[in-house]
PDB file of C-alpha atoms in Angstrom:
ATOM      1  CA  MET A  13      -6.711 -15.083 -12.745  1.00 45.00           C
ATOM      2  CA  GLU A  14      -3.546 -13.159 -12.203  1.00 46.00           C
ATOM      3  CA  GLN A  15      -1.252 -14.601  -9.683  1.00 43.00           C
ATOM      4  CA  HIS A  16       0.527 -12.654  -7.132  1.00 45.00           C
ATOM      5  CA  ASN A  17       3.690 -13.770  -5.244  1.00 42.00           C
ATOM      6  CA  ASN A  18       2.818 -14.557  -1.280  1.00 40.00           C
ATOM      7  CA  GLU A  19       5.907 -16.219  -0.490  1.00 41.00           C
ATOM      8  CA  ILE A  20       7.818 -12.863   0.386  1.00 41.00           C
ATOM      9  CA  PRO A  21       7.461 -12.213   3.835  1.00 45.00           C
ATOM     10  CA  ILE A  22       5.954  -9.094   4.378  1.00 43.00           C
ATOM     11  CA  ASP A  23       8.848  -7.356   6.050  1.00 45.00           C
ATOM     12  CA  ALA A  24      11.047  -8.258   2.960  1.00 42.00           C
ATOM     13  CA  TYR A  25       8.405  -7.019   0.794  1.00 38.00           C
ATOM     14  CA  LEU A  26       8.298  -3.814   2.571  1.00 39.00           C
ATOM     15  CA  GLN A  27      11.996  -2.967   3.706  1.00 41.00           C
ATOM     16  CA  GLN A  28      14.451  -4.869   1.256  1.00 39.00           C
ATOM     17  CA  LYS A  29      15.647  -3.355  -1.992  1.00 36.00           C
ATOM     18  CA  PRO A  30      14.988  -5.058  -5.450  1.00 38.00           C
ATOM     19  CA  GLN A  31      17.691  -7.197  -6.569  1.00 43.00           C
ATOM     20  CA  ILE A  32      17.286  -6.136 -10.090  1.00 47.00           C
ATOM     21  CA  PRO A  33      18.043  -3.493 -12.467  1.00 51.00           C
ATOM     22  CA  GLU A  34      16.349  -0.196 -12.207  1.00 54.00           C
ATOM     23  CA  PRO A  35      13.871  -0.213 -15.364  1.00 57.00           C
ATOM     24  CA  PRO A  36      14.712   1.801 -18.170  1.00 59.00           C
ATOM     25  CA  VAL A  37      13.397   5.690 -18.886  1.00 67.00           C
ATOM     26  CA  ILE A  38      10.029   5.465 -20.353  1.00 70.00           C
ATOM     27  CA  ASN A  39      10.509   6.824 -23.647  1.00 72.00           C
ATOM     28  CA  GLU A  40       7.890   7.438 -26.849  1.00 78.00           C
ATOM     29  CA  TYR A  41       8.761   4.186 -28.237  1.00 74.00           C
ATOM     30  CA  VAL A  42       7.828   2.506 -25.111  1.00 78.00           C
ATOM     31  CA  ARG A  43       4.538   4.689 -24.763  1.00 83.00           C
ATOM     32  CA  ASP A  44       3.255   3.653 -28.265  1.00 86.00           C
ATOM     33  CA  ASN A  45       4.249   0.073 -27.852  1.00 88.00           C
ATOM     34  CA  GLU A  46       1.835  -0.147 -24.631  1.00 91.00           C
ATOM     35  CA  GLU A  47      -0.418   1.907 -26.609  1.00 93.00           C
ATOM     36  CA  GLN A  48      -0.722  -0.685 -29.231  1.00 93.00           C
ATOM     37  CA  VAL A  49      -0.825  -3.769 -26.608  1.00 93.00           C
ATOM     38  CA  PHE A  50      -3.854  -1.611 -25.521  1.00 96.00           C
ATOM     39  CA  LYS A  51      -5.606  -1.023 -28.684  1.00 96.00           C
ATOM     40  CA  GLU A  52      -5.287  -4.914 -29.162  1.00 95.00           C
ATOM     41  CA  PHE A  53      -6.594  -5.626 -25.877  1.00 96.00           C
ATOM     42  CA  LEU A  54      -9.459  -3.386 -26.486  1.00 97.00           C
ATOM     43  CA  GLU A  55     -10.544  -5.450 -29.518  1.00 96.00           C
ATOM     44  CA  SER A  56     -11.640  -8.260 -27.504  1.00 95.00           C
ATOM     45  CA  TYR A  57     -14.592  -6.095 -26.092  1.00 97.00           C
ATOM     46  CA  PRO A  58     -17.500  -4.554 -27.718  1.00 97.00           C
ATOM     47  CA  GLU A  59     -16.564  -1.073 -29.157  1.00 97.00           C
ATOM     48  CA  SER A  60     -19.449   0.337 -27.209  1.00 97.00           C
ATOM     49  CA  GLU A  61     -17.329  -0.494 -23.932  1.00 97.00           C
ATOM     50  CA  HIS A  62     -14.006   0.974 -25.347  1.00 98.00           C
ATOM     51  CA  ASP A  63     -14.143   4.649 -23.915  1.00 98.00           C
ATOM     52  CA  ASP A  64     -15.421   3.423 -20.537  1.00 98.00           C
ATOM     53  CA  ILE A  65     -12.074   0.858 -20.200  1.00 98.00           C
ATOM     54  CA  ARG A  66      -9.925   3.472 -21.277  1.00 98.00           C
ATOM     55  CA  GLU A  67     -11.485   5.906 -18.599  1.00 98.00           C
ATOM     56  CA  ARG A  68     -11.109   3.189 -15.908  1.00 98.00           C
ATOM     57  CA  LEU A  69      -7.298   2.485 -16.716  1.00 98.00           C
ATOM     58  CA  GLU A  70      -6.573   6.164 -17.192  1.00 97.00           C
ATOM     59  CA  TYR A  71      -4.118   6.251 -13.832  1.00 97.00           C
ATOM     60  CA  LEU A  72      -3.403   2.575 -13.811  1.00 97.00           C
ATOM     61  CA  ARG A  73      -1.748   2.019 -17.235  1.00 96.00           C
ATOM     62  CA  PRO A  74       1.106   5.030 -16.407  1.00 93.00           C
ATOM     63  CA  TYR A  75       1.715   3.286 -12.917  1.00 93.00           C
ATOM     64  CA  ILE A  76       2.049  -0.016 -14.687  1.00 93.00           C
ATOM     65  CA  LEU A  77       4.094   1.143 -17.372  1.00 90.00           C
ATOM     66  CA  LYS A  78       6.566   2.728 -15.192  1.00 87.00           C
ATOM     67  CA  TYR A  79       7.692  -0.779 -13.976  1.00 82.00           C
ATOM     68  CA  PRO A  80       7.622  -3.167 -16.598  1.00 78.00           C
ATOM     69  CA  ASP A  81       8.184  -6.967 -15.905  1.00 75.00           C
ATOM     70  CA  TYR A  82      11.797  -8.576 -15.595  1.00 69.00           C
ATOM     71  CA  ASP A  83      12.297 -11.999 -16.464  1.00 66.00           C
ATOM     72  CA  GLY A  84      15.788 -12.263 -15.000  1.00 64.00           C
ATOM     73  CA  GLU A  85      17.610 -10.877 -18.638  1.00 68.00           C
ATOM     74  CA  SER A  86      15.446  -8.284 -19.773  1.00 69.00           C
ATOM     75  CA  PHE A  87      12.158  -5.745 -19.472  1.00 70.00           C
ATOM     76  CA  PHE A  88       9.171  -6.262 -20.910  1.00 78.00           C
ATOM     77  CA  ILE A  89       5.593  -4.466 -21.183  1.00 83.00           C
ATOM     78  CA  SER A  90       3.543  -5.664 -18.045  1.00 87.00           C
ATOM     79  CA  GLU A  91      -0.201  -6.669 -18.772  1.00 91.00           C
ATOM     80  CA  ASP A  92      -0.992  -6.154 -15.336  1.00 93.00           C
ATOM     81  CA  ALA A  93      -3.596  -3.436 -16.008  1.00 95.00           C
ATOM     82  CA  PHE A  94      -5.338  -5.269 -18.631  1.00 95.00           C
ATOM     83  CA  ASN A  95      -5.675  -8.299 -16.662  1.00 95.00           C
ATOM     84  CA  HIS A  96      -7.001  -6.204 -13.494  1.00 97.00           C
ATOM     85  CA  TYR A  97      -9.544  -5.283 -16.102  1.00 97.00           C
ATOM     86  CA  ARG A  98     -10.420  -8.607 -17.005  1.00 96.00           C
ATOM     87  CA  TRP A  99     -10.669  -9.746 -13.119  1.00 96.00           C
ATOM     88  CA  ARG A 100     -11.907  -6.607 -11.330  1.00 97.00           C
ATOM     89  CA  LYS A 101     -15.314  -8.528 -10.919  1.00 96.00           C
ATOM     90  CA  GLU A 102     -13.664 -11.237  -8.700  1.00 96.00           C
ATOM     91  CA  LYS A 103     -11.411  -8.255  -7.213  1.00 96.00           C
ATOM     92  CA  MET A 104     -14.407  -6.638  -5.597  1.00 97.00           C
ATOM     93  CA  GLU A 105     -15.551  -9.818  -4.556  1.00 96.00           C
ATOM     94  CA  HIS A 106     -12.238 -10.689  -2.879  1.00 95.00           C
ATOM     95  CA  THR A 107     -11.794  -7.233  -1.310  1.00 95.00           C
ATOM     96  CA  GLY A 108     -15.508  -6.349  -0.559  1.00 93.00           C
ATOM     97  CA  LEU A 109     -15.175  -3.090  -1.957  1.00 95.00           C
ATOM     98  CA  SER A 110     -18.239  -1.786  -3.997  1.00 94.00           C
ATOM     99  CA  GLU A 111     -18.120   0.867  -6.546  1.00 96.00           C
ATOM    100  CA  THR A 112     -21.835   1.936  -5.493  1.00 95.00           C
ATOM    101  CA  GLU A 113     -20.701   2.459  -2.241  1.00 92.00           C
ATOM    102  CA  PHE A 114     -17.462   4.366  -3.275  1.00 95.00           C
ATOM    103  CA  ASN A 115     -19.710   6.806  -5.837  1.00 96.00           C
ATOM    104  CA  HIS A 116     -22.186   7.284  -2.924  1.00 93.00           C
ATOM    105  CA  PHE A 117     -19.372   8.483  -0.569  1.00 93.00           C
ATOM    106  CA  GLU A 118     -19.664  11.969  -0.655  1.00 94.00           C
ATOM    107  CA  ILE A 119     -17.070  12.863   1.373  1.00 94.00           C
ATOM    108  CA  MET A 120     -14.435  10.790  -0.766  1.00 95.00           C
ATOM    109  CA  GLN A 121     -16.052  12.135  -3.823  1.00 97.00           C
ATOM    110  CA  LYS A 122     -15.190  15.535  -2.715  1.00 96.00           C
ATOM    111  CA  ALA A 123     -11.806  14.778  -2.013  1.00 96.00           C
ATOM    112  CA  ILE A 124     -11.113  13.599  -5.031  1.00 97.00           C
ATOM    113  CA  SER A 125     -12.839  16.655  -6.905  1.00 96.00           C
ATOM    114  CA  ASP A 126     -10.631  18.680  -4.797  1.00 95.00           C
ATOM    115  CA  LEU A 127      -7.553  17.026  -5.797  1.00 96.00           C
ATOM    116  CA  GLY A 128      -8.426  17.555  -9.385  1.00 96.00           C
ATOM    117  CA  LEU A 129      -9.001  13.581  -9.746  1.00 97.00           C
ATOM    118  CA  SER A 130     -11.666  11.288 -11.951  1.00 98.00           C
ATOM    119  CA  SER A 131     -13.771   9.016  -9.704  1.00 98.00           C
ATOM    120  CA  LYS A 132     -13.824   5.715 -11.945  1.00 98.00           C
ATOM    121  CA  PRO A 133      -9.983   5.774 -12.472  1.00 98.00           C
ATOM    122  CA  THR A 134      -9.077   6.365  -8.878  1.00 98.00           C
ATOM    123  CA  PHE A 135     -11.535   3.609  -7.651  1.00 98.00           C
ATOM    124  CA  GLU A 136      -9.576   1.272 -10.321  1.00 98.00           C
ATOM    125  CA  PHE A 137      -6.533   2.203  -8.592  1.00 98.00           C
ATOM    126  CA  ILE A 138      -7.568   1.644  -4.960  1.00 98.00           C
ATOM    127  CA  LEU A 139      -9.013  -1.612  -6.398  1.00 98.00           C
ATOM    128  CA  TYR A 140      -5.886  -2.576  -8.055  1.00 97.00           C
ATOM    129  CA  LEU A 141      -3.590  -1.895  -5.100  1.00 97.00           C
ATOM    130  CA  TRP A 142      -5.909  -3.017  -2.326  1.00 97.00           C
ATOM    131  CA  ASN A 143      -6.410  -6.669  -3.792  1.00 96.00           C
ATOM    132  CA  ILE A 144      -2.688  -7.015  -3.676  1.00 93.00           C
ATOM    133  CA  LEU A 145      -2.077  -5.714  -0.277  1.00 93.00           C
ATOM    134  CA  LYS A 146      -5.160  -7.419   1.205  1.00 91.00           C
ATOM    135  CA  GLU A 147      -3.700 -10.708   0.068  1.00 87.00           C
ATOM    136  CA  LYS A 148      -0.252  -9.868   1.651  1.00 83.00           C
ATOM    137  CA  ARG A 149      -2.433  -8.752   5.113  1.00 81.00           C
ATOM    138  CA  ASP A 150      -4.554 -11.562   5.275  1.00 81.00           C
ATOM    139  CA  SER A 151      -1.540 -14.130   4.610  1.00 74.00           C
ATOM    140  CA  LYS A 152      -0.551 -16.199   7.516  1.00 59.00           C
ATOM    141  CA  GLN A 153       3.179 -15.663   6.394  1.00 57.00           C
ATOM    142  CA  ASN A 154       2.951 -12.283   7.779  1.00 55.00           C
ATOM    143  CA  GLN A 155       2.648 -13.746  10.753  1.00 61.00           C
ATOM    144  CA  THR A 156       6.140 -13.954  13.144  1.00 67.00           C
ATOM    145  CA  THR A 157       7.243 -15.674  16.115  1.00 72.00           C
ATOM    146  CA  VAL A 158       8.651 -13.395  19.165  1.00 71.00           C
ATOM    147  CA  ASP A 159      11.990 -15.504  18.613  1.00 73.00           C
ATOM    148  CA  ASP A 160      12.275 -14.246  15.211  1.00 74.00           C
ATOM    149  CA  ILE A 161      11.613 -10.572  15.957  1.00 73.00           C
ATOM    150  CA  PHE A 162      14.239 -10.985  19.033  1.00 74.00           C
ATOM    151  CA  LYS A 163      16.837 -12.520  16.626  1.00 77.00           C
ATOM    152  CA  SER A 164      16.118  -9.417  13.953  1.00 75.00           C
ATOM    153  CA  LEU A 165      16.657  -7.145  16.764  1.00 77.00           C
ATOM    154  CA  ILE A 166      19.979  -8.370  18.017  1.00 78.00           C
ATOM    155  CA  LYS A 167      21.222  -8.772  14.233  1.00 78.00           C
ATOM    156  CA  ARG A 168      20.074  -4.894  13.826  1.00 77.00           C
ATOM    157  CA  ILE A 169      21.900  -4.091  17.151  1.00 78.00           C
ATOM    158  CA  ASN A 170      25.233  -6.039  16.211  1.00 78.00           C
ATOM    159  CA  ASN A 171      25.549  -4.602  12.735  1.00 77.00           C
ATOM    160  CA  TYR A 172      25.148  -1.058  14.117  1.00 75.00           C
ATOM    161  CA  PRO A 173      26.206  -1.244  17.831  1.00 77.00           C
ATOM    162  CA  GLN A 174      26.489   2.358  17.930  1.00 77.00           C
ATOM    163  CA  ASP A 175      22.961   3.370  17.185  1.00 76.00           C
ATOM    164  CA  PRO A 176      21.102   4.341  20.130  1.00 75.00           C
ATOM    165  CA  ILE A 177      18.319   2.081  21.401  1.00 78.00           C
ATOM    166  CA  SER A 178      14.947   3.018  23.351  1.00 74.00           C
ATOM    167  CA  LEU A 179      12.207   0.736  24.259  1.00 73.00           C
ATOM    168  CA  ASP A 180       8.289   2.008  23.935  1.00 69.00           C
ATOM    169  CA  PHE A 181       5.701   0.406  26.426  1.00 67.00           C
ATOM    170  CA  HIS A 182       2.100   1.210  25.912  1.00 62.00           C
ATOM    171  CA  VAL A 183      -0.034   0.545  28.694  1.00 66.00           C
ATOM    172  CA  GLY A 184      -3.731   1.182  27.991  1.00 56.00           C
ATOM    173  CA  LYS A 185      -3.544   4.774  26.925  1.00 51.00           C
ATOM    174  CA  LYS A 186      -0.170   5.612  28.701  1.00 60.00           C
ATOM    175  CA  HIS A 187       3.144   5.635  26.659  1.00 59.00           C
ATOM    176  CA  PHE A 188       6.042   5.351  28.098  1.00 67.00           C
ATOM    177  CA  THR A 189       9.828   5.461  26.657  1.00 72.00           C
ATOM    178  CA  PHE A 190      12.682   3.578  28.160  1.00 72.00           C
ATOM    179  CA  ASN A 191      16.155   4.794  27.201  1.00 75.00           C
ATOM    180  CA  ASN A 192      18.798   2.788  29.100  1.00 78.00           C
ATOM    181  CA  GLN A 193      21.050   1.199  26.532  1.00 77.00           C
ATOM    182  CA  ALA A 194      22.969  -0.853  29.024  1.00 80.00           C
ATOM    183  CA  PHE A 195      19.854  -2.076  30.696  1.00 79.00           C
ATOM    184  CA  ILE A 196      18.022  -2.957  27.218  1.00 78.00           C
ATOM    185  CA  LYS A 197      21.447  -4.834  25.688  1.00 77.00           C
ATOM    186  CA  ALA A 198      21.467  -6.739  29.242  1.00 79.00           C
ATOM    187  CA  PHE A 199      17.630  -7.668  28.692  1.00 75.00           C
ATOM    188  CA  ILE A 200      17.911  -8.820  25.093  1.00 76.00           C
ATOM    189  CA  SER A 201      20.877 -10.768  25.981  1.00 75.00           C
ATOM    190  CA  LEU A 202      18.969 -12.806  28.740  1.00 75.00           C
ATOM    191  CA  TYR A 203      16.528 -13.481  26.531  1.00 71.00           C
ATOM    192  CA  GLU A 204      19.126 -14.867  23.563  1.00 69.00           C
ATOM    193  CA  LYS A 205      20.785 -17.193  26.537  1.00 67.00           C
ATOM    194  CA  SER A 206      17.851 -18.196  28.235  1.00 64.00           C
ATOM    195  CA  GLY A 207      15.554 -19.872  25.616  1.00 59.00           C
ATOM    196  CA  ILE A 208      12.237 -18.440  26.868  1.00 56.00           C
ATOM    197  CA  LEU A 209       8.932 -20.569  26.020  1.00 52.00           C
ATOM    198  CA  ALA A 210       7.545 -17.147  25.145  1.00 53.00           C
ATOM    199  CA  GLY A 211       9.702 -17.127  21.941  1.00 53.00           C
ATOM    200  CA  THR A 212       7.100 -19.284  20.181  1.00 56.00           C
ATOM    201  CA  LEU A 213       4.427 -17.065  20.606  1.00 56.00           C
ATOM    202  CA  ILE A 214       3.001 -15.626  17.227  1.00 56.00           C
ATOM    203  CA  GLU A 215       2.894 -11.606  16.997  1.00 55.00           C
ATOM    204  CA  THR A 216      -0.432  -9.927  16.463  1.00 52.00           C
ATOM    205  CA  LYS A 217      -0.970  -8.979  12.717  1.00 50.00           C
ATOM    206  CA  SER A 218      -2.143  -5.412  13.989  1.00 47.00           C
ATOM    207  CA  GLN A 219       1.363  -3.610  13.246  1.00 51.00           C
ATOM    208  CA  LYS A 220       1.496  -5.278  10.326  1.00 79.00           C
ATOM    209  CA  GLU A 221      -2.092  -4.108   9.226  1.00 85.00           C
ATOM    210  CA  ARG A 222      -1.131  -0.288   9.928  1.00 88.00           C
ATOM    211  CA  GLU A 223       2.315  -1.280   7.527  1.00 89.00           C
ATOM    212  CA  ILE A 224      -0.015  -2.193   4.831  1.00 91.00           C
ATOM    213  CA  ASP A 225      -2.357   0.997   5.297  1.00 93.00           C
ATOM    214  CA  TYR A 226       0.662   3.175   5.001  1.00 93.00           C
ATOM    215  CA  ILE A 227       1.874   1.412   1.910  1.00 92.00           C
ATOM    216  CA  LEU A 228      -1.482   1.809   0.264  1.00 95.00           C
ATOM    217  CA  LEU A 229      -1.837   5.559   1.207  1.00 95.00           C
ATOM    218  CA  LEU A 230       1.650   6.266  -0.021  1.00 93.00           C
ATOM    219  CA  THR A 231       1.301   4.621  -3.067  1.00 94.00           C
ATOM    220  CA  LEU A 232      -1.930   6.582  -4.111  1.00 96.00           C
ATOM    221  CA  LEU A 233      -0.823   9.766  -2.971  1.00 94.00           C
ATOM    222  CA  THR A 234       2.405   9.352  -4.881  1.00 91.00           C
ATOM    223  CA  ASN A 235       1.234   8.035  -8.092  1.00 93.00           C
ATOM    224  CA  LEU A 236      -2.213   9.537  -8.765  1.00 96.00           C
ATOM    225  CA  PRO A 237      -2.164  12.765 -10.849  1.00 95.00           C
ATOM    226  CA  ILE A 238      -2.851  15.104  -8.265  1.00 94.00           C
ATOM    227  CA  LYS A 239      -3.156  18.682  -9.655  1.00 89.00           C
ATOM    228  CA  GLN A 240      -3.673  20.196  -6.465  1.00 77.00           C
ATOM    229  CA  ILE A 241      -0.419  22.675  -5.613  1.00 70.00           C
ATOM    230  CA  LYS A 242       0.580  21.978  -2.022  1.00 66.00           C
ATOM    231  CA  GLN A 243       1.122  25.211   0.250  1.00 61.00           C
ATOM    232  CA  LYS A 244       4.289  23.732   1.982  1.00 64.00           C
ATOM    233  CA  LYS A 245       6.816  21.155   0.448  1.00 61.00           C
ATOM    234  CA  GLY A 246       6.514  17.687   2.332  1.00 62.00           C
ATOM    235  CA  CYS A 247       3.562  18.026   3.801  1.00 83.00           C
ATOM    236  CA  TYR A 248       0.181  16.810   2.648  1.00 91.00           C
ATOM    237  CA  SER A 249      -3.062  19.019   1.941  1.00 92.00           C
ATOM    238  CA  GLN A 250      -6.250  18.824   3.840  1.00 92.00           C
ATOM    239  CA  ALA A 251      -7.817  17.226   0.511  1.00 94.00           C
ATOM    240  CA  GLU A 252      -4.946  14.517   0.590  1.00 95.00           C
ATOM    241  CA  ARG A 253      -5.745  13.804   4.380  1.00 95.00           C
ATOM    242  CA  ASN A 254      -9.500  13.700   3.727  1.00 95.00           C
ATOM    243  CA  PHE A 255      -8.745  11.408   0.768  1.00 97.00           C
ATOM    244  CA  GLY A 256      -6.386   9.100   2.879  1.00 96.00           C
ATOM    245  CA  LEU A 257      -8.729   8.767   5.621  1.00 95.00           C
ATOM    246  CA  CYS A 258     -11.879   7.798   3.251  1.00 95.00           C
ATOM    247  CA  VAL A 259      -9.539   5.090   1.968  1.00 96.00           C
ATOM    248  CA  LEU A 260      -8.726   3.631   5.317  1.00 94.00           C
ATOM    249  CA  TRP A 261     -12.674   3.654   6.248  1.00 93.00           C
ATOM    250  CA  LEU A 262     -13.604   2.423   2.701  1.00 93.00           C
ATOM    251  CA  ILE A 263     -11.095  -0.751   3.381  1.00 93.00           C
ATOM    252  CA  GLY A 264     -12.283  -1.021   6.954  1.00 89.00           C
ATOM    253  CA  SER A 265      -9.249  -0.235   8.718  1.00 88.00           C
ATOM    254  CA  ILE A 266     -10.869   2.931  10.680  1.00 83.00           C
ATOM    255  CA  ASN A 267     -14.542   2.243  11.781  1.00 70.00           C
ATOM    256  CA  HIS A 268     -14.181  -1.075  10.924  1.00 56.00           C
ATOM    257  CA  LYS A 269     -17.792  -1.610  10.465  1.00 56.00           C
ATOM    258  CA  LYS A 270     -18.546   0.029   7.154  1.00 59.00           C
ATOM    259  CA  THR A 271     -22.190   0.542   8.407  1.00 59.00           C
ATOM    260  CA  ASP A 272     -20.333   3.222  10.617  1.00 68.00           C
ATOM    261  CA  ASN A 273     -21.120   7.012   9.672  1.00 77.00           C
ATOM    262  CA  PRO A 274     -17.600   8.000   7.860  1.00 83.00           C
ATOM    263  CA  GLU A 275     -18.066  11.555   8.722  1.00 81.00           C
ATOM    264  CA  VAL A 276     -17.086  11.063  12.391  1.00 78.00           C
ATOM    265  CA  THR A 277     -13.599  10.121  11.282  1.00 83.00           C
ATOM    266  CA  CYS A 278     -13.293  11.853   7.345  1.00 86.00           C
ATOM    267  CA  HIS A 279     -12.345  15.072   8.138  1.00 83.00           C
ATOM    268  CA  ARG A 280      -9.860  17.726   9.510  1.00 88.00           C
ATOM    269  CA  ASP A 281     -10.713  16.578  12.903  1.00 87.00           C
ATOM    270  CA  SER A 282      -9.284  13.302  12.844  1.00 88.00           C
ATOM    271  CA  ASN A 283      -5.867  14.576  10.934  1.00 91.00           C
ATOM    272  CA  GLY A 284      -4.188  13.027  13.496  1.00 91.00           C
ATOM    273  CA  ILE A 285      -5.006   9.473  12.689  1.00 91.00           C
ATOM    274  CA  PHE A 286      -3.479  10.275   8.864  1.00 94.00           C
ATOM    275  CA  ASP A 287      -0.280  11.886  10.268  1.00 92.00           C
ATOM    276  CA  LYS A 288       0.329   9.595  12.775  1.00 91.00           C
ATOM    277  CA  LEU A 289       0.395   6.807  10.295  1.00 92.00           C
ATOM    278  CA  MET A 290       2.406   8.872   7.419  1.00 91.00           C
ATOM    279  CA  ARG A 291       4.704   9.713  10.209  1.00 89.00           C
ATOM    280  CA  ASP A 292       5.142   5.985  12.085  1.00 87.00           C
ATOM    281  CA  PHE A 293       6.344   4.689   8.784  1.00 86.00           C
ATOM    282  CA  THR A 294       8.461   7.287   7.092  1.00 79.00           C
ATOM    283  CA  ASP A 295      11.655   5.198   7.698  1.00 75.00           C
ATOM    284  CA  TYR A 296      10.231   2.467   5.309  1.00 75.00           C
ATOM    285  CA  THR A 297      11.400   2.106   1.791  1.00 72.00           C
ATOM    286  CA  PRO A 298       8.342   0.151   0.174  1.00 68.00           C
ATOM    287  CA  GLN A 299       8.643  -2.042  -2.840  1.00 68.00           C
ATOM    288  CA  ILE A 300       6.563  -1.093  -6.071  1.00 76.00           C
ATOM    289  CA  ILE A 301       2.982  -2.717  -5.646  1.00 84.00           C
ATOM    290  CA  LYS A 302       2.631  -4.996  -8.866  1.00 83.00           C
TER     291      LYS A 302
END
């Protein structure tokens, strides 16, 4: 089974820029080479399955082709799309995704149709991405201590002393923003010098899960060949919102029990869930999911 690097902390995975050259521009030679590799891959399956395999990998192959593997010296065509198909059953077991459930998910299927997409390759793309991101989400390495958070915050403040600082407090459903920068810096300095025992506490993973939800939706909506014309640049259409909400429901991020009725959240009345998620992480520069 293909392996994924679980040694990179999630913050680095989401925020650090890659320390490798930009991949080359895809040209006809690269496409032809990838097509030849694909034909050789197909030969390992009965001819009667070839059309289905080609259809399933229709969206994943161009995505993988855009980001070739790098061995430290040169780029070469990745076989991640082909490996995905080889291990798709194991991935469905790992993620809990069901193609039958996906196919009978009427709101999802309508959103896919409204976006000018096809169902099979959309499912495969979601399965490919979610299998990788679920490993990141579930990894204990995603956890961090309060002390690590403060150290990261102190480093950020020291590097950019002129940037404004504020603290957000959530108490139940109430939300407060505190902007007294002198007090905030004094509070952080007090923590730094005191060695408070709370620094060993582990941060909850809920925020990390929301980051991963954002990365999943952003990657899908950026790379799927959506044919719908946006009415306003930079905004998401209602079909994109419905699709995003359906993806979150499918993976269990909203209405965590899949037996819950998706009609409660996967429609226009729940736009706020989608919009807040995409707005909360607009400053992130996510890395390629491969």
